[in-house]
């Protein structure tokens, strides 16, 4: 099935099978997931809550200044210990007055290991940005999408593949949009098609990723059967009130195994945990 | 175990499969194969690629219930401060709002309230029909009918006859859960209706000329084999009576319930739906349960055998109490149907096509949140309730 056929076919099952074939060839049944503790850039906590077990401490939100950002990175690194500290997203950092190279060097020096999300639809000169970040000895983990419309699906997948072949170093492509309209969210068919398309088109990117918290267990689980092999952003904090069997860790493992796949926990830098 | 390829070939040919074959498919067929087979059966029954939906309102006239099923987060015991009974005027207002949105039916179900005798239902139905002669009442699932027979000391056919005379149009298939008594005992719902009693109410309803739906709530204490037993019992009754219009399945919603546990996954829902489409070869219609699965997996149901998006709904109280709170108005349901490559059509409870989407014909307010039975803090008592004899000690005390 060609990428265009994958977009056009009314047979959603066939589209999913096309994505799954590539996924199986690349990863077999192995399905990675990552528990993330999110830290708001403007309010890093002084201490960790109880029952946190994270593979990544992720600073989120648009920083007001570079100083505020580096302060948040330092405070988070002090909490994180050996666990990688990352910053989300590249687009937010581009709004700072300093160049991305300067920003990347400053947060690296403050204790961050990686940036998380480069939205391919919003970052102009993505290749240059990636090179500048790399020059500061930092990596960008995943290429992502913020906004999606019916007409740019294939173009975005191709752009992601091209960016990887030119700049390299990306571990994952997260093709489902992060921005969701309240009145017109993407549909299940849209999401399945996009995951399958991403897997078929961007085969030079190791993982196709779905955000567990943003998309929810039901859709994320289906995505694992049509091309995705990585679940990002599983909650690191277990409130404990629902009992061990309903902890975030058990829930994600249960969903992966119920899809006849094998769960494998990783950290924020894609190392096994 | 038979070869999955052989069983699949039989389904593709349009042959009926038996319970062992269904079990093999359920346990061993990959997701894509189940989808393909279920979609073939759907396409055979609905070649025009029409996906229907209904605009109606799911009204729960009381949450007071003596049955106390342990999977239910909706009910309140007799005498609870949070117990309610809707008044006739409140129900009329809900009907007015439903008509405003293009709806023509109430799905009316509630708890087993010992202080609502048969006459209360008859008066309500008559009052609705007097005020809204064309409005449909899809009301009282089999366990509610049984509850009324017990209170009135009448037989099932007698109660059905009286309810029909008062205005009942059809019976919803709620309260089936899993039609296996071992399971029903574990869910503490054996008392409200055994598997045979549930089926018997439906048999009598079909004999009386009523059409009904059938449901299945899975994912609690039952085995996969017991889910199939449920489906095969429905298939047998449909062979006998032919009165079911549709089958609807959903996963148990565990929040705030006594039983607890966790919810079955989205893929398990799609597999179960697909198996139902294959097994229930004598049911024309299969609904997608987007209310429990969310809009996305709800829409994916259309690739796994469903041909109906269920109800626009407007109001929902029961699964919301157990943690599911998805909402889709008509515009959203239609968008989902079209984006899956189908043609949306409005229908009635008999699955007769009524026409195109209402919101394309006239302005209909967008609805991004489901209504509830009652506003929070509203503890008013309907004035007409005192006309009916109280049976519970708590109600008698309240009135004195
Ligand atoms: S499911 Fe129905 S019968 Fe059972 S407790 Fe809830 S309201 Fe009562």
XYZ file of C-alpha atoms and ligand atoms in Angstrom:
681
model
C 0.000 0.000 0.000
C 1.501 3.373 -0.995
C 1.306 6.279 1.464
C -1.348 7.948 -0.667
C -3.405 4.739 -0.791
C -3.064 4.521 2.956
C -4.610 7.977 3.245
C -7.340 7.349 0.696
C -8.498 3.825 1.486
C -11.867 3.482 3.195
C -10.508 0.182 4.580
C -9.108 1.316 7.905
C -8.154 -2.222 8.873
C -5.914 -2.524 5.802
C -4.291 0.828 6.643
C -3.597 -0.413 10.162
C -2.135 -3.662 8.876
C 0.285 -1.696 6.663
C 1.547 0.242 9.704
C 1.712 -2.867 11.856
C 3.776 -4.806 9.319
C 6.542 -2.184 9.417
C 6.350 -1.955 13.212
C 6.639 -5.747 13.607
C 9.585 -5.845 11.235
C 11.392 -3.151 13.234
C 10.431 -4.017 16.810
C 8.581 -7.324 16.917
C 6.285 -7.323 19.927
C 8.511 -5.098 22.067
C 6.732 -1.977 23.264
C 8.566 0.667 25.239
C 7.039 3.115 27.687
C 8.368 5.906 29.847
C 7.175 7.256 33.164
C 7.532 11.024 33.251
C 7.389 13.471 36.137
C 6.357 16.833 34.778
C 7.732 20.006 36.346
C 6.130 23.367 35.498
C 8.890 25.734 34.405
C 7.577 28.544 36.559
C 6.989 26.465 39.694
C 9.397 23.594 40.243
C 8.544 21.803 43.490
C 10.876 22.149 46.470
C 10.562 18.439 47.217
C 9.275 15.358 45.454
C 5.812 14.082 46.336
C 5.603 10.579 47.754
C 5.240 7.607 45.392
C 7.116 9.041 42.406
C 9.050 6.643 40.205
C 10.185 8.429 37.050
C 12.351 7.596 34.072
C 12.453 11.273 33.172
C 11.925 14.640 34.836
C 10.450 16.901 32.183
C 10.245 20.668 32.456
C 7.130 21.910 30.697
C 5.719 25.311 29.815
C 6.922 28.448 28.121
C 9.790 30.046 30.073
C 9.597 33.793 30.699
C 13.404 34.217 30.601
C 16.472 32.081 30.125
C 17.365 32.649 33.776
C 13.984 31.324 34.862
C 14.490 28.277 32.654
C 17.985 27.481 33.908
C 16.803 27.965 37.499
C 14.035 25.428 36.861
C 16.518 22.989 35.312
C 18.870 23.309 38.300
C 16.068 22.836 40.828
C 14.762 19.808 38.910
C 18.209 18.261 38.523
C 18.633 18.487 42.296
C 15.412 16.474 42.719
C 16.064 14.039 39.881
C 19.357 12.558 41.017
C 20.514 10.136 38.295
C 17.273 10.376 36.308
C 17.528 12.398 33.077
C 16.146 15.954 33.091
C 14.599 17.194 29.848
C 12.890 20.330 28.540
C 9.666 20.443 26.503
C 9.348 21.928 23.855
C 11.862 23.292 21.345
C 9.215 25.682 20.045
C 8.786 27.309 23.451
C 12.546 27.877 23.699
C 12.608 29.630 20.328
C 10.539 32.459 21.813
C 13.445 33.433 24.093
C 15.602 36.346 22.847
C 18.823 34.276 22.960
C 19.746 31.980 20.087
C 18.769 28.332 20.436
C 22.464 27.435 20.602
C 22.948 29.723 23.617
C 19.765 28.420 25.252
C 20.767 24.798 24.687
C 24.255 25.378 26.107
C 22.816 27.105 29.187
C 20.342 24.341 30.017
C 22.934 21.662 29.360
C 25.237 23.425 31.805
C 22.348 23.625 34.310
C 21.850 19.847 34.186
C 19.471 18.974 31.316
C 20.228 15.977 29.106
C 17.848 16.553 26.212
C 15.051 18.542 24.638
C 11.912 16.557 24.034
C 9.665 17.779 21.291
C 10.374 19.499 17.988
C 7.031 20.297 16.348
C 7.763 19.860 12.666
C 4.745 21.939 11.652
C 5.811 24.989 13.667
C 9.595 25.161 13.752
C 11.063 26.813 10.696
C 14.580 25.771 9.744
C 14.199 22.641 11.853
C 17.436 21.228 10.452
C 19.442 24.296 11.551
C 17.775 24.262 14.949
C 18.673 20.590 15.402
C 22.275 21.260 14.397
C 22.526 24.198 16.839
C 21.194 22.083 19.680
C 23.620 19.309 18.806
C 26.508 21.835 18.795
C 25.682 22.490 22.466
C 26.068 18.738 23.084
C 22.356 18.238 23.683
C 19.948 15.990 21.766
C 16.336 16.417 20.704
C 14.471 13.221 21.441
C 11.436 13.378 19.226
C 9.923 15.052 16.238
C 6.298 15.902 16.878
C 3.259 17.661 15.492
C 1.272 20.414 17.161
C -1.445 21.103 14.584
C -2.741 18.733 11.963
C -5.241 19.158 9.204
C -6.487 16.751 6.598
C -4.191 18.157 3.952
C -0.813 18.084 5.633
C -0.580 14.534 6.950
C 1.648 13.030 4.306
C 3.743 16.208 4.012
C 4.450 16.209 7.766
C 5.467 12.539 7.782
C 7.781 13.146 4.843
C 9.250 16.226 6.544
C 9.956 14.170 9.659
C 11.742 11.502 7.598
C 13.742 14.133 5.725
C 14.739 15.919 8.934
C 15.994 12.646 10.372
C 18.034 11.821 7.297
C 19.593 15.304 7.233
C 20.056 16.110 10.923
C 19.861 12.645 12.526
C 19.704 11.797 16.216
C 15.935 11.774 16.761
C 14.742 8.717 18.645
C 11.038 8.995 17.930
C 8.342 10.566 15.812
C 5.086 11.437 17.595
C 2.674 12.011 14.693
C -0.553 12.707 16.584
C -1.269 16.395 17.122
C -0.725 17.868 20.572
C -3.301 20.593 20.078
C -6.849 19.377 20.111
C -9.882 21.387 19.180
C -12.665 21.104 21.741
C -15.350 21.203 19.101
C -13.499 19.286 16.376
C -10.913 16.893 17.791
C -9.233 14.410 15.482
C -11.283 11.244 15.149
C -10.211 7.687 15.871
C -9.967 7.014 12.124
C -7.748 10.107 11.708
C -5.436 8.961 14.481
C -5.134 5.362 13.287
C -4.422 6.487 9.730
C -1.815 9.021 10.899
C 0.051 6.520 13.085
C 0.103 3.944 10.283
C 1.190 6.574 7.753
C 3.979 7.821 10.014
C 5.281 4.279 10.486
C 5.240 3.511 6.788
C 6.740 6.829 5.649
C 9.330 7.619 8.351
C 11.072 4.260 8.579
C 14.394 5.938 9.317
C 13.072 6.997 12.737
C 13.276 4.186 15.234
C 10.093 4.703 17.220
C 6.586 5.904 16.546
C 5.349 7.402 19.764
C 1.971 8.180 21.307
C 1.447 10.365 24.366
C -0.324 8.145 26.897
C -1.618 10.996 29.037
C -2.809 13.103 26.121
C -4.478 10.354 24.078
C -5.653 8.074 26.847
C -5.253 4.315 27.265
C -7.903 3.269 24.766
C -6.636 5.097 21.700
C -2.977 4.675 22.689
C -3.475 0.917 22.941
C -5.099 0.752 19.514
C -2.199 2.827 18.129
C 0.206 0.083 19.247
C -1.479 -2.302 16.816
C -1.224 -0.020 13.773
C 2.379 1.198 13.860
C 3.268 2.774 17.226
C 5.810 1.052 19.486
C 6.442 3.627 22.217
C 4.198 5.152 24.876
C 5.446 8.443 26.227
C 4.325 10.368 29.285
C 2.930 7.687 31.554
C 2.363 9.290 34.970
C 5.313 8.813 37.322
C 3.284 9.607 40.373
C 1.006 6.900 41.751
C -1.661 8.495 43.938
C -2.054 5.092 45.567
C -5.733 5.535 46.290
C -6.917 3.064 43.676
C -4.690 0.192 44.786
C -1.656 -1.402 43.148
C -3.615 -3.069 40.339
C -4.818 0.322 39.134
C -1.484 2.144 39.399
C -0.295 3.927 36.241
C 2.469 1.339 35.854
C 0.095 -1.615 36.027
C -2.408 0.087 33.765
C 0.103 0.698 30.991
C 1.537 -2.811 31.271
C -1.955 -4.301 31.239
C -2.872 -2.402 28.081
C 0.329 -3.455 26.310
C -0.002 -7.126 27.209
C -3.721 -7.107 26.351
C -2.626 -6.091 22.857
C -0.426 -9.247 22.773
C 2.713 -7.083 22.991
C 5.628 -7.058 25.428
C 6.117 -4.075 27.730
C 9.638 -2.740 28.268
C 10.173 0.300 30.455
C 12.744 2.836 29.299
C 14.079 6.100 30.654
C 13.844 9.539 29.069
C 16.913 8.892 26.934
C 15.517 5.604 25.577
C 17.770 3.441 27.757
C 16.152 0.339 29.308
C 15.154 0.660 32.972
C -9.138 -26.152 18.114
C -10.230 -25.572 14.544
C -8.011 -23.715 12.173
C -8.674 -19.955 12.347
C -8.396 -19.802 8.561
C -11.175 -22.374 8.179
C -13.460 -20.537 10.567
C -12.695 -17.235 8.872
C -13.496 -18.731 5.494
C -16.870 -19.862 6.817
C -17.637 -16.376 8.126
C -16.668 -14.906 4.774
C -19.044 -17.344 3.082
C -21.859 -16.198 5.329
C -22.052 -19.448 7.318
C -23.187 -19.487 10.916
C -20.463 -20.396 13.432
C -20.915 -22.443 16.603
C -19.779 -21.676 20.122
C -16.451 -23.526 19.921
C -15.607 -21.748 16.709
C -16.566 -18.415 18.227
C -14.328 -19.138 21.196
C -11.406 -19.961 18.922
C -11.885 -16.746 17.009
C -12.283 -14.674 20.166
C -9.156 -16.097 21.776
C -6.870 -16.534 18.804
C -7.796 -14.311 15.851
C -5.651 -11.188 15.471
C -7.310 -7.787 15.789
C -7.123 -7.033 12.084
C -8.732 -10.349 11.133
C -11.610 -9.829 13.560
C -12.127 -6.357 12.128
C -12.086 -7.647 8.574
C -14.598 -10.419 9.292
C -16.941 -8.197 11.303
C -16.792 -5.535 8.616
C -17.754 -8.109 5.989
C -20.811 -9.125 7.991
C -21.728 -5.462 8.487
C -21.293 -4.755 4.769
C -23.525 -7.705 3.880
C -26.298 -6.368 6.098
C -25.752 -2.679 5.323
C -24.287 -2.439 1.823
C -25.285 1.206 1.364
C -22.684 2.296 3.957
C -25.314 4.087 6.017
C -24.547 4.562 9.689
C -27.564 5.548 11.738
C -28.045 7.303 15.048
C -30.976 8.440 17.147
C -31.651 11.683 18.951
C -33.183 10.774 22.260
C -32.707 11.433 25.926
C -31.634 8.926 28.517
C -33.767 9.848 31.506
C -33.357 8.034 34.805
C -36.624 8.692 36.599
C -35.331 7.534 39.991
C -32.010 6.473 41.471
C -33.617 4.785 44.475
C -33.115 1.057 44.150
C -33.529 -2.025 46.268
C -31.585 -4.289 43.918
C -28.111 -3.099 45.008
C -26.078 -4.571 42.152
C -22.436 -4.368 43.188
C -21.276 -3.003 39.824
C -23.615 -0.008 40.005
C -22.449 3.451 41.079
C -25.767 5.078 40.261
C -28.257 3.778 42.781
C -29.049 5.097 46.256
C -30.711 2.974 48.931
C -34.256 3.706 50.052
C -34.228 6.639 52.466
C -30.901 8.063 51.202
C -30.654 11.864 51.253
C -29.300 11.602 47.701
C -32.241 9.568 46.454
C -34.563 11.236 43.945
C -37.709 10.675 41.913
C -38.330 12.957 38.948
C -41.671 14.712 38.851
C -43.948 14.547 35.834
C -43.351 18.253 35.162
C -39.570 17.738 35.216
C -39.952 14.909 32.725
C -42.139 17.084 30.473
C -39.450 19.778 30.552
C -36.850 17.217 29.505
C -39.112 16.128 26.655
C -39.476 19.736 25.519
C -35.681 20.105 25.453
C -35.349 16.836 23.557
C -37.844 17.931 20.907
C -35.955 21.215 20.595
C -32.821 19.235 19.652
C -34.725 17.172 17.093
C -35.373 14.162 19.303
C -38.523 12.084 19.388
C -37.967 9.553 22.155
C -37.116 9.096 25.812
C -35.056 6.154 26.939
C -36.612 5.915 30.367
C -34.983 3.674 32.945
C -34.466 3.832 36.669
C -33.869 2.075 39.940
C -36.222 -0.420 41.532
C -38.021 2.034 43.740
C -40.529 0.348 46.081
C -42.566 3.547 46.340
C -43.409 3.738 42.633
C -46.275 1.331 41.919
C -47.483 0.276 38.475
C -50.044 3.105 38.535
C -47.233 5.705 38.716
C -45.771 4.378 35.447
C -49.195 4.169 33.823
C -50.067 7.726 34.799
C -46.706 9.008 33.616
C -46.950 7.232 30.255
C -50.538 8.415 29.720
C -49.612 11.977 30.620
C -46.670 11.935 28.200
C -48.796 10.531 25.385
C -51.599 13.027 26.046
C -49.184 15.922 25.817
C -46.850 14.577 23.105
C -48.860 12.057 21.050
C -46.019 11.263 18.608
C -43.303 11.061 21.200
C -41.908 7.549 21.790
C -41.344 5.836 25.117
C -38.528 3.310 25.024
C -38.840 2.368 28.642
C -38.287 -0.074 31.488
C -35.673 -2.764 31.055
C -36.636 -6.378 31.924
C -35.517 -6.187 35.583
C -37.721 -3.097 36.056
C -40.645 -4.965 34.529
C -40.000 -7.862 36.907
C -39.787 -5.455 39.840
C -43.209 -4.079 38.882
C -44.669 -7.581 38.598
C -43.451 -8.341 42.103
C -44.946 -5.185 43.547
C -48.235 -5.460 41.666
C -48.543 -9.255 41.973
C -49.310 -9.440 38.278
C -47.654 -11.607 35.652
C -45.123 -10.308 33.128
C -47.635 -10.389 30.225
C -50.212 -8.558 32.353
C -47.747 -5.803 33.302
C -46.556 -5.447 29.723
C -50.165 -5.262 28.519
C -50.996 -2.498 30.989
C -47.830 -0.537 30.210
C -48.468 -0.813 26.479
C -52.047 0.354 26.996
C -50.660 3.374 28.842
C -48.200 4.241 26.080
C -45.084 2.056 26.229
C -43.601 1.742 22.731
C -40.572 -0.500 23.169
C -38.316 -2.022 25.806
C -34.605 -1.312 26.210
C -32.300 -4.268 26.735
C -30.679 -3.020 29.930
C -30.068 -5.149 32.975
C -28.807 -8.118 30.952
C -25.221 -7.733 32.182
C -24.076 -11.319 31.459
C -26.921 -13.797 31.035
C -25.296 -16.525 33.114
C -26.560 -17.098 36.637
C -23.121 -17.835 38.110
C -22.051 -14.353 37.032
C -25.305 -12.750 38.123
C -24.901 -14.146 41.622
C -21.405 -12.709 41.850
C -22.687 -9.320 40.692
C -25.548 -9.431 43.164
C -28.007 -8.993 40.324
C -29.364 -12.534 40.268
C -32.217 -11.454 42.485
C -33.364 -8.638 40.242
C -33.640 -11.053 37.317
C -32.113 -14.421 36.552
C -30.857 -15.043 33.038
C -34.045 -16.967 32.223
C -36.266 -14.260 33.690
C -34.554 -11.556 31.637
C -34.993 -13.568 28.454
C -38.564 -14.394 29.368
C -39.552 -10.732 29.703
C -38.132 -10.160 26.240
C -39.995 -13.180 24.892
C -43.272 -11.829 26.274
C -42.519 -8.341 24.976
C -41.883 -9.719 21.497
C -45.087 -11.761 21.718
C -46.925 -8.580 22.600
C -45.578 -7.047 19.402
C -42.954 -4.836 21.033
C -39.465 -4.481 19.596
C -36.599 -4.461 22.048
C -32.838 -4.153 22.141
C -30.346 -6.454 23.838
C -27.234 -5.464 25.751
C -24.174 -7.011 27.341
C -21.941 -5.521 30.020
C -18.652 -7.438 30.113
C -15.287 -7.096 31.809
C -16.066 -7.818 35.481
C -16.202 -11.352 36.857
C -17.208 -13.336 33.783
C -15.082 -15.568 31.572
C -14.781 -15.214 27.813
C -16.825 -18.396 27.473
C -19.617 -16.823 29.535
C -19.682 -13.802 27.246
C -20.239 -16.219 24.407
C -22.951 -18.050 26.332
C -24.673 -14.668 26.655
C -24.426 -14.015 22.931
C -25.639 -17.494 21.995
C -28.650 -17.240 24.314
C -29.566 -13.987 22.585
C -29.057 -15.553 19.178
C -31.367 -18.417 20.129
C -34.114 -16.075 21.320
C -33.740 -13.987 18.198
C -34.147 -17.153 16.095
C -37.298 -17.920 18.062
C -38.931 -14.479 18.214
C -37.070 -12.085 15.906
C -37.958 -9.142 18.126
C -34.544 -7.633 18.840
C -33.681 -4.596 16.799
C -30.107 -4.166 17.969
C -27.308 -5.359 20.207
C -25.244 -3.009 22.340
C -22.234 -4.030 24.383
C -20.049 -2.008 26.741
C -17.352 -2.578 29.273
C -18.034 -2.488 33.003
C -17.197 0.956 34.426
C -15.590 0.445 37.831
C -15.314 3.928 39.371
C -17.204 4.403 42.633
C -18.653 0.902 42.573
C -18.637 -1.635 45.360
C -17.158 -4.259 43.029
C -14.204 -2.051 42.003
C -11.453 -3.468 39.797
C -10.418 -1.981 36.480
C -11.929 -1.428 33.074
C -11.361 -3.746 30.115
C -9.153 -2.187 27.447
C -10.169 -0.504 24.203
C -8.955 -3.418 22.070
C -10.956 -5.845 24.172
C -14.019 -3.751 23.377
C -13.315 -3.841 19.632
C -12.702 -7.604 19.729
C -15.913 -8.187 21.677
C -17.908 -6.041 19.295
C -16.476 -7.855 16.295
C -17.247 -11.274 17.791
C -20.789 -10.113 18.542
C -21.234 -9.040 14.930
C -20.043 -12.439 13.731
C -22.018 -14.529 16.256
C -25.240 -12.492 16.226
C -25.863 -13.092 12.555
C -29.610 -12.655 13.070
C -29.284 -9.140 14.560
C -29.436 -6.396 11.977
C -27.928 -3.622 14.039
C -24.936 -3.215 16.323
C -24.424 -0.001 18.235
C -21.106 1.618 19.072
C -20.804 2.498 22.745
C -18.964 5.808 22.505
C -20.397 6.769 25.891
C -18.114 4.233 27.585
C -15.301 3.999 25.026
C -14.947 7.652 24.084
C -15.471 9.206 20.681
C -12.306 7.826 19.114
C -12.758 4.128 19.914
C -16.504 4.700 19.495
C -15.830 5.704 15.912
C -13.380 2.830 15.372
C -16.301 0.539 16.223
C -17.551 1.279 12.706
C -14.570 -0.685 11.377
C -15.319 -3.566 13.763
C -18.913 -4.331 12.875
C -21.021 -1.489 14.266
C -23.480 0.215 11.929
C -25.062 2.570 14.420
C -23.647 5.317 16.604
C -26.388 4.939 19.187
C -27.918 7.935 20.753
C -27.002 11.603 20.698
C -28.215 11.144 24.220
C -28.413 14.671 25.701
C -28.432 13.263 29.239
C -26.684 10.360 30.957
C -26.419 9.475 34.624
C -25.618 5.800 35.049
C -22.207 5.236 33.440
C -21.225 8.792 34.345
C -21.618 7.830 38.010
C -19.117 5.044 37.312
C -16.532 7.286 35.695
C -17.386 7.596 31.979
C -18.279 11.117 30.902
C -17.873 11.350 27.150
C -20.230 13.628 25.243
C -21.036 13.950 21.536
C -23.793 16.088 20.126
C -25.419 15.468 16.756
C -22.860 17.532 14.823
C -20.009 15.580 16.389
C -21.623 12.200 15.783
C -22.241 13.112 12.157
C -18.647 14.344 11.737
C -17.371 11.037 13.112
C -19.601 8.993 10.817
C -18.581 10.969 7.741
C -14.883 10.957 8.570
C -15.096 7.159 8.670
C -16.499 7.172 5.130
C -20.140 6.424 5.943
C -23.383 8.304 5.326
C -25.136 9.481 8.487
C -28.904 9.073 8.826
C -31.239 9.741 11.699
C -33.421 6.831 12.765
C -36.091 5.891 15.265
C -36.036 3.005 17.745
C -37.296 0.634 15.042
C -34.278 1.573 12.963
C -36.471 3.206 10.350
C -34.574 6.015 8.670
C -36.082 9.402 9.503
C -33.810 11.633 7.476
C -30.643 13.651 7.355
C -29.030 15.408 10.306
C -31.294 17.936 11.965
C -28.517 20.481 12.488
C -28.146 20.757 8.711
C -31.808 21.660 8.364
C -32.112 24.174 11.162
C -30.110 25.799 13.935
C -29.562 23.461 16.848
C -27.548 24.582 19.876
C -24.152 22.840 20.239
C -24.030 20.597 23.261
C -20.578 19.888 24.647
C -21.635 18.458 27.972
C -24.290 15.933 28.886
C -27.125 17.050 31.118
C -27.805 15.288 34.396
C -31.043 13.995 35.860
C -31.165 16.783 38.414
C -29.183 19.873 39.282
C -26.874 19.301 42.229
C -28.504 20.204 45.524
C -32.029 19.899 44.114
C -33.757 17.714 46.682
C -37.312 18.660 45.809
C -40.016 16.005 45.899
C -42.473 15.774 43.059
C -45.963 16.826 44.179
C -47.771 13.880 42.586
C -45.794 11.291 44.564
C -48.221 11.428 47.479
C -50.989 10.133 45.201
C -49.327 6.715 45.217
C -49.264 4.383 48.174
C -45.905 4.299 49.949
C -44.456 0.843 50.553
C -41.126 1.535 52.211
C -40.944 2.354 55.910
C -38.744 5.360 55.138
C -41.247 6.871 52.691
C -44.159 6.246 55.059
C -42.254 7.981 57.862
C -41.401 10.914 55.606
C -45.045 11.418 54.689
C -46.320 11.173 58.234
S -27.981 -1.468 38.007
Fe -30.124 -0.855 38.084
S -31.074 -2.458 39.305
Fe -28.859 -2.597 39.724
S -28.538 -1.286 41.523
Fe -28.182 0.000 39.708
S -30.169 0.978 39.394
Fe -30.536 -0.778 40.709
